[in-house]
Amino acid sequence: MKEILFYLPAVGSYDQMKKGFAGVNDKNYQNMLFQITKQAQLADDLGYWGVAFTEHHFHIEGFEESNNPILLDLYIAMQTQRIKVGQMANVLPFQNPIRLAEDLAMLDQMTRGRSFVGIARGYQKRWADVLGQTYHVGATSSDKSERDVANRKRFNEHWEIMKALWSERTTSLKTENWQVPPPGIDFNHEAVNNFGGGQDDQGVITEVGIAPKPYQKPWPQVFQPFSFSEESFRFCAREGIVPIVMNTNDEVISRLLDVYQEEAEAAGRGALKRGEGVGIFRDVLVSRDADEAHYWARRGNGFIFPNWFGPMGFAEVMRNPGETGQIGADYDTLCERGFEFVGTPDDINRRIEKLVSQHDPEYLLQWQYPGPVPHDVQMRSIELWASEIAPNWL
């Protein structure tokens, strides 16, 4: 498996978060930058495949202070040598797809191909509905509602624009909401015809192209976290995108992997091995002492998940087929349902053995909590994973 460290990142200690407004404290933010740097450098030295950051806005609470994962990627890439940097993920419906395609191409060039790309649809109304007003689209809960359909249409539209800009020297395209370039741009600049292209004999711009293109051709590996529905898995399979599974029920995971394999083969990608091109997402913390690991994990995901993600519906990923009623979002439920890969190396090796035997994912996305989980605890966890877990599953 390829291991990817995933940071929200959280900002502030457990006690500071409980006091409120941890995210606007400058020292907290500087401490976070220091910690993720040291942890990424250690992971780089130890052979981890990648490190990733999310995109969310307005996080004065400090839970997910990651306005721009591309900037965080570049910050980490400039301080490491080999580890890949990426996003989990850029939220496409609320971004200008042309600017995003340019920024991601620049990141790939600046890192000489050490970047990967994440794309998502957006679920947090507080920021998505504010930033999305320009594009007349809002957050979605994948419920097939009118809002959900509009969000998915924007997502698909922006993805198609980005692909065209990455892969074609110059391009023109018209979608429901975009025309690239718009008609009638009278540029009439001789240098365009002499040294570039995309201008007709009357000096009107008919095509545009971004520069630079991505360093990796035609573009970096793309991921989609967190994919729950068969529709998303079919989309990812057709596009060669890696879906990241958050579900914990083995029957549900197996069905999603079946769908991915079937759709990939139908799309002409050949017969994939079980789990190839798919990632699994889990909260990870390793310690010599299991009680210590659970103590700190309770203050990390055990604090943030029930207070932030659970009320937004993420507890649904732990629902078993046919199960009715409300699913708990507390730490004990997270453990019981298998989302917490927390404990000693032996504990986690047993969990990985079961995961590999049943699903064999190509990637394992590991949730990390700088701030609420102390820096030294995180550093030991990364080292123990690399020395006593990863060698068993190469």
Short mmCIF file of C-alpha atoms in Angstrom, two decimals:
data_model
loop_
_atom_site.label_atom_id
_atom_site.label_comp_id
_atom_site.label_asym_id
_atom_site.label_seq_id
_atom_site.Cartn_x
_atom_site.Cartn_y
_atom_site.Cartn_z
CA MET A 1 0.00 0.00 0.00
CA LYS A 2 0.99 3.59 -0.59
CA GLU A 3 0.63 5.60 2.62
CA ILE A 4 -0.63 9.19 2.50
CA LEU A 5 -0.67 11.39 5.60
CA PHE A 6 -3.83 13.50 5.61
CA TYR A 7 -4.02 16.77 7.54
CA LEU A 8 -7.10 18.94 7.97
CA PRO A 9 -4.96 20.51 9.48
CA ALA A 10 -6.27 21.11 12.97
CA VAL A 11 -4.94 24.22 14.72
CA GLY A 12 -4.58 24.49 18.49
CA SER A 13 -4.34 21.99 21.29
CA TYR A 14 -7.32 20.06 22.64
CA ASP A 15 -7.68 22.47 25.57
CA GLN A 16 -7.30 25.53 23.35
CA MET A 17 -9.95 24.26 20.95
CA LYS A 18 -12.38 23.74 23.81
CA LYS A 19 -11.93 27.37 24.84
CA GLY A 20 -13.01 28.53 21.37
CA PHE A 21 -11.56 30.58 18.48
CA ALA A 22 -8.37 28.49 18.41
CA GLY A 23 -8.11 29.06 14.67
CA VAL A 24 -7.51 32.82 14.90
CA ASN A 25 -4.58 32.50 17.32
CA ASP A 26 -1.36 33.33 15.43
CA LYS A 27 0.83 31.19 17.69
CA ASN A 28 -1.46 28.21 17.16
CA TYR A 29 -1.15 28.58 13.40
CA GLN A 30 2.62 28.94 13.54
CA ASN A 31 2.83 25.85 15.77
CA MET A 32 0.77 23.93 13.22
CA LEU A 33 3.10 24.95 10.38
CA PHE A 34 6.11 23.86 12.44
CA GLN A 35 4.54 20.51 13.30
CA ILE A 36 3.35 19.54 9.82
CA THR A 37 6.78 20.50 8.45
CA LYS A 38 8.65 18.27 10.88
CA GLN A 39 6.17 15.43 10.45
CA ALA A 40 6.31 15.63 6.65
CA GLN A 41 10.11 15.72 6.73
CA LEU A 42 10.15 12.61 8.91
CA ALA A 43 7.65 10.87 6.61
CA ASP A 44 9.81 11.87 3.64
CA ASP A 45 12.88 10.31 5.24
CA LEU A 46 10.94 7.15 6.11
CA GLY A 47 9.50 6.55 2.65
CA TYR A 48 5.84 7.58 2.92
CA TRP A 49 4.23 8.03 -0.49
CA GLY A 50 2.44 11.34 0.08
CA VAL A 51 1.01 14.06 2.28
CA ALA A 52 -2.28 15.85 1.63
CA PHE A 53 -4.38 18.75 2.88
CA THR A 54 -8.07 19.53 2.63
CA GLU A 55 -9.88 22.65 1.39
CA HIS A 56 -12.25 24.39 3.79
CA HIS A 57 -12.81 28.01 4.73
CA PHE A 58 -13.85 30.18 7.68
CA HIS A 59 -12.51 27.75 10.29
CA ILE A 60 -12.17 30.11 13.24
CA GLU A 61 -12.73 27.04 15.46
CA GLY A 62 -9.44 25.57 14.26
CA PHE A 63 -10.86 22.21 13.14
CA GLU A 64 -9.92 22.42 9.43
CA GLU A 65 -7.72 25.45 8.86
CA SER A 66 -6.82 24.79 5.25
CA ASN A 67 -8.08 27.59 3.02
CA ASN A 68 -5.65 26.71 0.25
CA PRO A 69 -4.22 23.18 0.16
CA ILE A 70 -2.11 24.05 -2.89
CA LEU A 71 -0.18 26.66 -0.91
CA LEU A 72 0.32 24.18 1.94
CA ASP A 73 1.54 21.62 -0.62
CA LEU A 74 4.13 24.01 -1.97
CA TYR A 75 5.20 24.99 1.57
CA ILE A 76 5.85 21.34 2.43
CA ALA A 77 7.36 20.44 -0.95
CA MET A 78 9.99 23.15 -0.61
CA GLN A 79 11.12 21.56 2.67
CA THR A 80 11.16 17.91 1.57
CA GLN A 81 12.89 15.86 -1.11
CA ARG A 82 10.81 12.91 -2.34
CA ILE A 83 7.38 12.74 -0.71
CA LYS A 84 4.47 13.67 -2.97
CA VAL A 85 2.16 16.54 -2.04
CA GLY A 86 -1.50 16.89 -2.92
CA GLN A 87 -5.00 17.91 -2.00
CA MET A 88 -7.86 15.95 -0.51
CA ALA A 89 -9.37 17.91 -2.13
CA ASN A 90 -9.99 21.03 -4.19
CA VAL A 91 -13.75 21.66 -4.20
CA LEU A 92 -14.47 22.10 -7.90
CA PRO A 93 -17.98 23.59 -8.06
CA PHE A 94 -16.90 26.71 -6.15
CA GLN A 95 -13.62 27.41 -7.95
CA ASN A 96 -12.71 29.04 -11.22
CA PRO A 97 -11.60 25.93 -13.14
CA ILE A 98 -9.19 27.88 -15.34
CA ARG A 99 -7.34 29.38 -12.38
CA LEU A 100 -7.35 26.04 -10.58
CA ALA A 101 -5.93 24.24 -13.62
CA GLU A 102 -3.16 26.86 -13.81
CA ASP A 103 -2.34 26.68 -10.10
CA LEU A 104 -2.14 22.89 -10.12
CA ALA A 105 0.06 22.88 -13.20
CA MET A 106 2.38 25.39 -11.52
CA LEU A 107 2.55 23.23 -8.40
CA ASP A 108 3.44 20.19 -10.48
CA GLN A 109 6.19 22.13 -12.26
CA MET A 110 7.57 23.63 -9.04
CA THR A 111 7.75 20.19 -7.44
CA ARG A 112 9.02 18.51 -10.64
CA GLY A 113 6.17 16.05 -10.70
CA ARG A 114 5.82 15.42 -6.97
CA SER A 115 2.22 16.59 -6.87
CA PHE A 116 -1.12 14.82 -7.01
CA VAL A 117 -4.57 16.32 -7.40
CA GLY A 118 -7.75 15.88 -5.39
CA ILE A 119 -11.22 16.94 -6.53
CA ALA A 120 -14.46 17.00 -4.53
CA ARG A 121 -17.99 18.40 -4.67
CA GLY A 122 -18.29 20.25 -1.33
CA TYR A 123 -20.59 19.58 1.62
CA GLN A 124 -20.06 22.40 4.17
CA LYS A 125 -22.77 25.01 3.64
CA ARG A 126 -21.14 27.70 5.78
CA TRP A 127 -18.35 28.29 3.31
CA ALA A 128 -19.57 26.56 0.15
CA ASP A 129 -22.76 28.60 -0.08
CA VAL A 130 -20.80 31.82 0.48
CA LEU A 131 -18.06 31.13 -2.05
CA GLY A 132 -20.44 29.33 -4.39
CA GLN A 133 -22.78 32.27 -4.85
CA THR A 134 -20.69 33.47 -7.81
CA TYR A 135 -21.40 30.18 -9.59
CA HIS A 136 -25.00 29.89 -8.39
CA VAL A 137 -24.34 26.55 -6.73
CA GLY A 138 -24.22 25.35 -3.13
CA ALA A 139 -23.05 22.53 -0.90
CA THR A 140 -24.48 19.05 -1.37
CA SER A 141 -25.21 15.97 0.69
CA SER A 142 -25.48 13.63 -2.34
CA ASP A 143 -29.22 13.23 -1.85
CA LYS A 144 -30.32 13.48 -5.53
CA SER A 145 -32.04 16.79 -4.75
CA GLU A 146 -32.14 19.71 -7.18
CA ARG A 147 -29.22 21.27 -5.30
CA ASP A 148 -27.26 18.01 -5.52
CA VAL A 149 -27.87 17.68 -9.25
CA ALA A 150 -26.76 21.29 -9.85
CA ASN A 151 -23.61 20.72 -7.79
CA ARG A 152 -22.68 17.57 -9.69
CA LYS A 153 -23.25 19.29 -13.04
CA ARG A 154 -20.87 22.10 -12.04
CA PHE A 155 -18.35 19.58 -10.75
CA ASN A 156 -18.38 17.64 -14.04
CA GLU A 157 -18.29 20.83 -16.10
CA HIS A 158 -15.28 22.25 -14.25
CA TRP A 159 -13.47 18.91 -14.46
CA GLU A 160 -13.90 18.79 -18.25
CA ILE A 161 -12.53 22.34 -18.58
CA MET A 162 -9.47 21.50 -16.48
CA LYS A 163 -8.69 18.38 -18.49
CA ALA A 164 -8.89 20.28 -21.78
CA LEU A 165 -6.60 23.03 -20.52
CA TRP A 166 -4.05 20.54 -19.20
CA SER A 167 -3.92 18.32 -22.26
CA GLU A 168 -4.33 20.66 -25.26
CA ARG A 169 -1.86 23.32 -26.38
CA THR A 170 -4.76 25.69 -27.09
CA THR A 171 -8.45 24.96 -26.83
CA SER A 172 -11.92 26.39 -27.21
CA LEU A 173 -14.93 24.92 -25.52
CA LYS A 174 -18.47 25.83 -24.65
CA THR A 175 -20.33 24.35 -21.70
CA GLU A 176 -23.56 25.26 -19.97
CA ASN A 177 -21.92 27.98 -17.90
CA TRP A 178 -18.59 28.69 -19.58
CA GLN A 179 -17.34 29.74 -22.99
CA VAL A 180 -13.57 29.60 -23.29
CA PRO A 181 -12.71 32.01 -24.78
CA PRO A 182 -15.83 34.19 -24.90
CA PRO A 183 -16.67 35.52 -28.38
CA GLY A 184 -15.42 38.78 -29.77
CA ILE A 185 -12.12 39.30 -27.92
CA ASP A 186 -10.41 41.65 -30.38
CA PHE A 187 -6.78 41.29 -29.30
CA ASN A 188 -5.13 41.72 -32.70
CA HIS A 189 -1.60 41.23 -31.45
CA GLU A 190 0.97 40.16 -34.02
CA ALA A 191 3.06 38.30 -31.41
CA VAL A 192 0.20 35.84 -30.88
CA ASN A 193 0.43 34.66 -34.49
CA ASN A 194 4.22 34.84 -34.64
CA PHE A 195 5.03 33.00 -31.40
CA GLY A 196 1.84 31.37 -30.17
CA GLY A 197 -1.62 30.70 -31.55
CA GLY A 198 -5.34 30.95 -31.05
CA GLN A 199 -5.99 34.20 -32.97
CA ASP A 200 -7.76 34.41 -36.33
CA ASP A 201 -6.86 36.58 -39.33
CA GLN A 202 -8.97 39.44 -37.99
CA GLY A 203 -7.15 39.42 -34.65
CA VAL A 204 -9.98 37.79 -32.69
CA ILE A 205 -9.02 35.29 -30.02
CA THR A 206 -10.53 31.91 -30.89
CA GLU A 207 -8.56 29.62 -28.53
CA VAL A 208 -6.53 29.94 -25.35
CA GLY A 209 -4.04 27.73 -23.58
CA ILE A 210 -2.53 27.71 -20.12
CA ALA A 211 1.18 27.78 -19.48
CA PRO A 212 2.88 25.97 -17.99
CA LYS A 213 1.24 22.62 -18.54
CA PRO A 214 1.63 20.02 -15.77
CA TYR A 215 5.07 18.47 -15.44
CA GLN A 216 3.41 15.03 -15.40
CA LYS A 217 1.68 14.19 -18.67
CA PRO A 218 -1.11 14.62 -19.31
CA TRP A 219 -1.68 15.55 -15.64
CA PRO A 220 -0.89 14.27 -12.12
CA GLN A 221 -2.71 11.34 -10.50
CA VAL A 222 -6.18 12.47 -9.43
CA PHE A 223 -8.08 11.40 -6.29
CA GLN A 224 -11.67 11.93 -5.17
CA PRO A 225 -12.29 11.89 -1.42
CA PHE A 226 -14.59 10.84 0.07
CA SER A 227 -16.57 8.71 -2.33
CA PHE A 228 -19.68 6.98 -0.97
CA SER A 229 -22.01 6.32 -3.90
CA GLU A 230 -21.86 3.88 -6.80
CA GLU A 231 -22.32 6.86 -9.12
CA SER A 232 -19.11 8.44 -7.82
CA PHE A 233 -17.21 5.16 -8.14
CA ARG A 234 -18.35 4.72 -11.73
CA PHE A 235 -17.26 8.27 -12.54
CA CYS A 236 -13.85 7.68 -10.97
CA ALA A 237 -13.40 4.37 -12.78
CA ARG A 238 -14.18 5.93 -16.17
CA GLU A 239 -11.83 8.86 -15.54
CA GLY A 240 -8.92 6.96 -14.02
CA ILE A 241 -9.45 8.75 -10.71
CA VAL A 242 -8.68 7.13 -7.35
CA PRO A 243 -11.78 7.15 -5.12
CA ILE A 244 -11.10 7.27 -1.38
CA VAL A 245 -13.47 5.04 0.60
CA MET A 246 -14.54 6.24 4.04
CA ASN A 247 -17.11 3.48 4.66
CA THR A 248 -16.33 0.86 7.32
CA ASN A 249 -18.70 -1.98 6.46
CA ASP A 250 -16.89 -4.70 4.50
CA GLU A 251 -19.97 -5.63 2.48
CA VAL A 252 -20.44 -2.02 1.37
CA ILE A 253 -16.74 -1.61 0.56
CA SER A 254 -16.74 -4.82 -1.48
CA ARG A 255 -19.70 -3.66 -3.52
CA LEU A 256 -18.06 -0.30 -4.25
CA LEU A 257 -14.84 -2.03 -5.31
CA ASP A 258 -16.84 -4.38 -7.55
CA VAL A 259 -18.49 -1.37 -9.20
CA TYR A 260 -15.11 0.28 -9.74
CA GLN A 261 -13.59 -2.82 -11.35
CA GLU A 262 -16.63 -3.37 -13.58
CA GLU A 263 -16.76 0.23 -14.76
CA ALA A 264 -13.00 0.48 -15.30
CA GLU A 265 -13.05 -2.61 -17.51
CA ALA A 266 -16.07 -1.31 -19.44
CA ALA A 267 -14.24 2.00 -19.97
CA GLY A 268 -11.31 0.17 -21.56
CA ARG A 269 -8.89 0.40 -18.66
CA GLY A 270 -8.36 -3.37 -18.65
CA ALA A 271 -8.88 -5.88 -15.88
CA LEU A 272 -7.74 -4.24 -12.64
CA LYS A 273 -6.56 -6.22 -9.64
CA ARG A 274 -8.75 -6.12 -6.56
CA GLY A 275 -8.28 -2.76 -4.86
CA GLU A 276 -6.09 -1.35 -7.62
CA GLY A 277 -6.75 2.35 -8.13
CA VAL A 278 -8.72 2.66 -4.87
CA GLY A 279 -7.87 4.12 -1.47
CA ILE A 280 -9.22 3.56 2.06
CA PHE A 281 -9.44 6.33 4.67
CA ARG A 282 -8.86 5.69 8.40
CA ASP A 283 -7.83 7.58 11.51
CA VAL A 284 -4.33 6.36 12.44
CA LEU A 285 -2.30 6.68 15.63
CA VAL A 286 0.37 4.17 16.68
CA SER A 287 1.98 3.83 20.12
CA ARG A 288 3.87 1.23 22.12
CA ASP A 289 1.05 1.55 24.66
CA ALA A 290 -2.49 0.97 23.35
CA ASP A 291 -4.11 2.91 26.19
CA GLU A 292 -1.91 5.90 25.46
CA ALA A 293 -2.79 5.74 21.75
CA HIS A 294 -6.51 5.71 22.51
CA TYR A 295 -6.16 8.49 25.07
CA TRP A 296 -4.67 10.84 22.50
CA ALA A 297 -6.93 9.66 19.66
CA ARG A 298 -9.94 10.52 21.83
CA ARG A 299 -8.62 14.06 22.01
CA GLY A 300 -8.02 14.14 18.26
CA ASN A 301 -10.62 12.50 16.04
CA GLY A 302 -12.54 11.43 19.13
CA PHE A 303 -13.14 15.11 19.88
CA ILE A 304 -13.45 16.61 16.40
CA PHE A 305 -15.53 13.90 14.68
CA PRO A 306 -18.53 13.98 17.06
CA ASN A 307 -18.40 17.77 17.37
CA TRP A 308 -17.92 18.59 13.69
CA PHE A 309 -18.26 15.73 11.20
CA GLY A 310 -20.90 13.59 12.87
CA PRO A 311 -23.60 16.30 12.90
CA MET A 312 -22.92 16.86 9.17
CA GLY A 313 -23.89 13.27 8.40
CA PHE A 314 -20.49 11.57 8.23
CA ALA A 315 -21.54 8.94 10.75
CA GLU A 316 -23.50 7.40 7.88
CA VAL A 317 -20.27 5.89 6.54
CA MET A 318 -20.42 3.48 9.48
CA ARG A 319 -23.95 2.26 8.78
CA ASN A 320 -24.32 -1.46 8.11
CA PRO A 321 -26.64 -2.73 5.35
CA GLY A 322 -30.23 -2.89 6.62
CA GLU A 323 -29.40 -0.97 9.79
CA THR A 324 -31.93 1.68 10.83
CA GLY A 325 -31.87 4.46 13.38
CA GLN A 326 -29.22 6.98 14.27
CA ILE A 327 -25.55 6.02 14.12
CA GLY A 328 -23.37 7.27 16.95
CA ALA A 329 -20.44 9.55 16.13
CA ASP A 330 -18.63 9.07 19.44
CA TYR A 331 -15.13 7.65 19.69
CA ASP A 332 -16.26 4.24 20.98
CA THR A 333 -18.51 3.83 17.94
CA LEU A 334 -15.70 4.89 15.61
CA CYS A 335 -13.54 2.16 17.15
CA GLU A 336 -16.25 -0.49 17.16
CA ARG A 337 -17.09 0.16 13.51
CA GLY A 338 -13.44 -0.08 12.47
CA PHE A 339 -12.63 3.50 11.53
CA GLU A 340 -9.90 3.90 14.16
CA PHE A 341 -6.59 2.27 13.32
CA VAL A 342 -5.33 3.12 16.78
CA GLY A 343 -3.15 1.05 19.10
CA THR A 344 0.15 -0.81 19.11
CA PRO A 345 1.94 -1.92 15.95
CA ASP A 346 0.60 -5.45 16.57
CA ASP A 347 -2.97 -4.12 16.89
CA ILE A 348 -2.75 -2.23 13.65
CA ASN A 349 -0.94 -4.98 11.76
CA ARG A 350 -3.92 -7.22 12.48
CA ARG A 351 -6.29 -4.56 11.13
CA ILE A 352 -4.15 -4.10 8.03
CA GLU A 353 -4.00 -7.87 7.49
CA LYS A 354 -7.81 -8.00 7.47
CA LEU A 355 -8.06 -4.95 5.21
CA VAL A 356 -5.59 -6.34 2.69
CA SER A 357 -7.06 -9.83 2.68
CA GLN A 358 -10.56 -8.49 1.97
CA HIS A 359 -9.99 -5.39 -0.15
CA ASP A 360 -6.26 -4.87 -0.86
CA PRO A 361 -6.46 -1.10 -1.49
CA GLU A 362 -3.63 0.58 -3.38
CA TYR A 363 -3.65 3.60 -1.05
CA LEU A 364 -4.26 4.14 2.66
CA LEU A 365 -5.11 7.71 3.63
CA GLN A 366 -4.13 8.25 7.27
CA TRP A 367 -5.87 11.00 9.24
CA GLN A 368 -3.42 13.02 11.35
CA TYR A 369 -4.20 15.52 14.12
CA PRO A 370 -1.43 18.02 14.86
CA GLY A 371 -2.54 20.23 17.71
CA PRO A 372 -5.00 18.11 19.69
CA VAL A 373 -2.53 15.21 19.44
CA PRO A 374 0.87 16.41 20.71
CA HIS A 375 3.69 16.71 18.22
CA ASP A 376 5.94 14.11 19.88
CA VAL A 377 3.09 11.59 19.91
CA GLN A 378 2.47 12.14 16.19
CA MET A 379 6.17 11.84 15.39
CA ARG A 380 6.45 8.50 17.25
CA SER A 381 3.33 7.26 15.47
CA ILE A 382 4.78 8.05 12.03
CA GLU A 383 8.05 6.35 12.93
CA LEU A 384 6.39 3.24 14.37
CA TRP A 385 4.21 2.90 11.28
CA ALA A 386 7.20 3.12 8.98
CA SER A 387 9.38 0.74 10.98
CA GLU A 388 6.93 -1.90 12.26
CA ILE A 389 3.85 -1.79 10.04
CA ALA A 390 4.71 -0.60 6.53
CA PRO A 391 7.43 -3.24 5.90
CA ASN A 392 4.83 -5.98 6.28
CA TRP A 393 2.63 -4.60 3.47
CA LEU A 394 5.02 -3.39 0.80
#
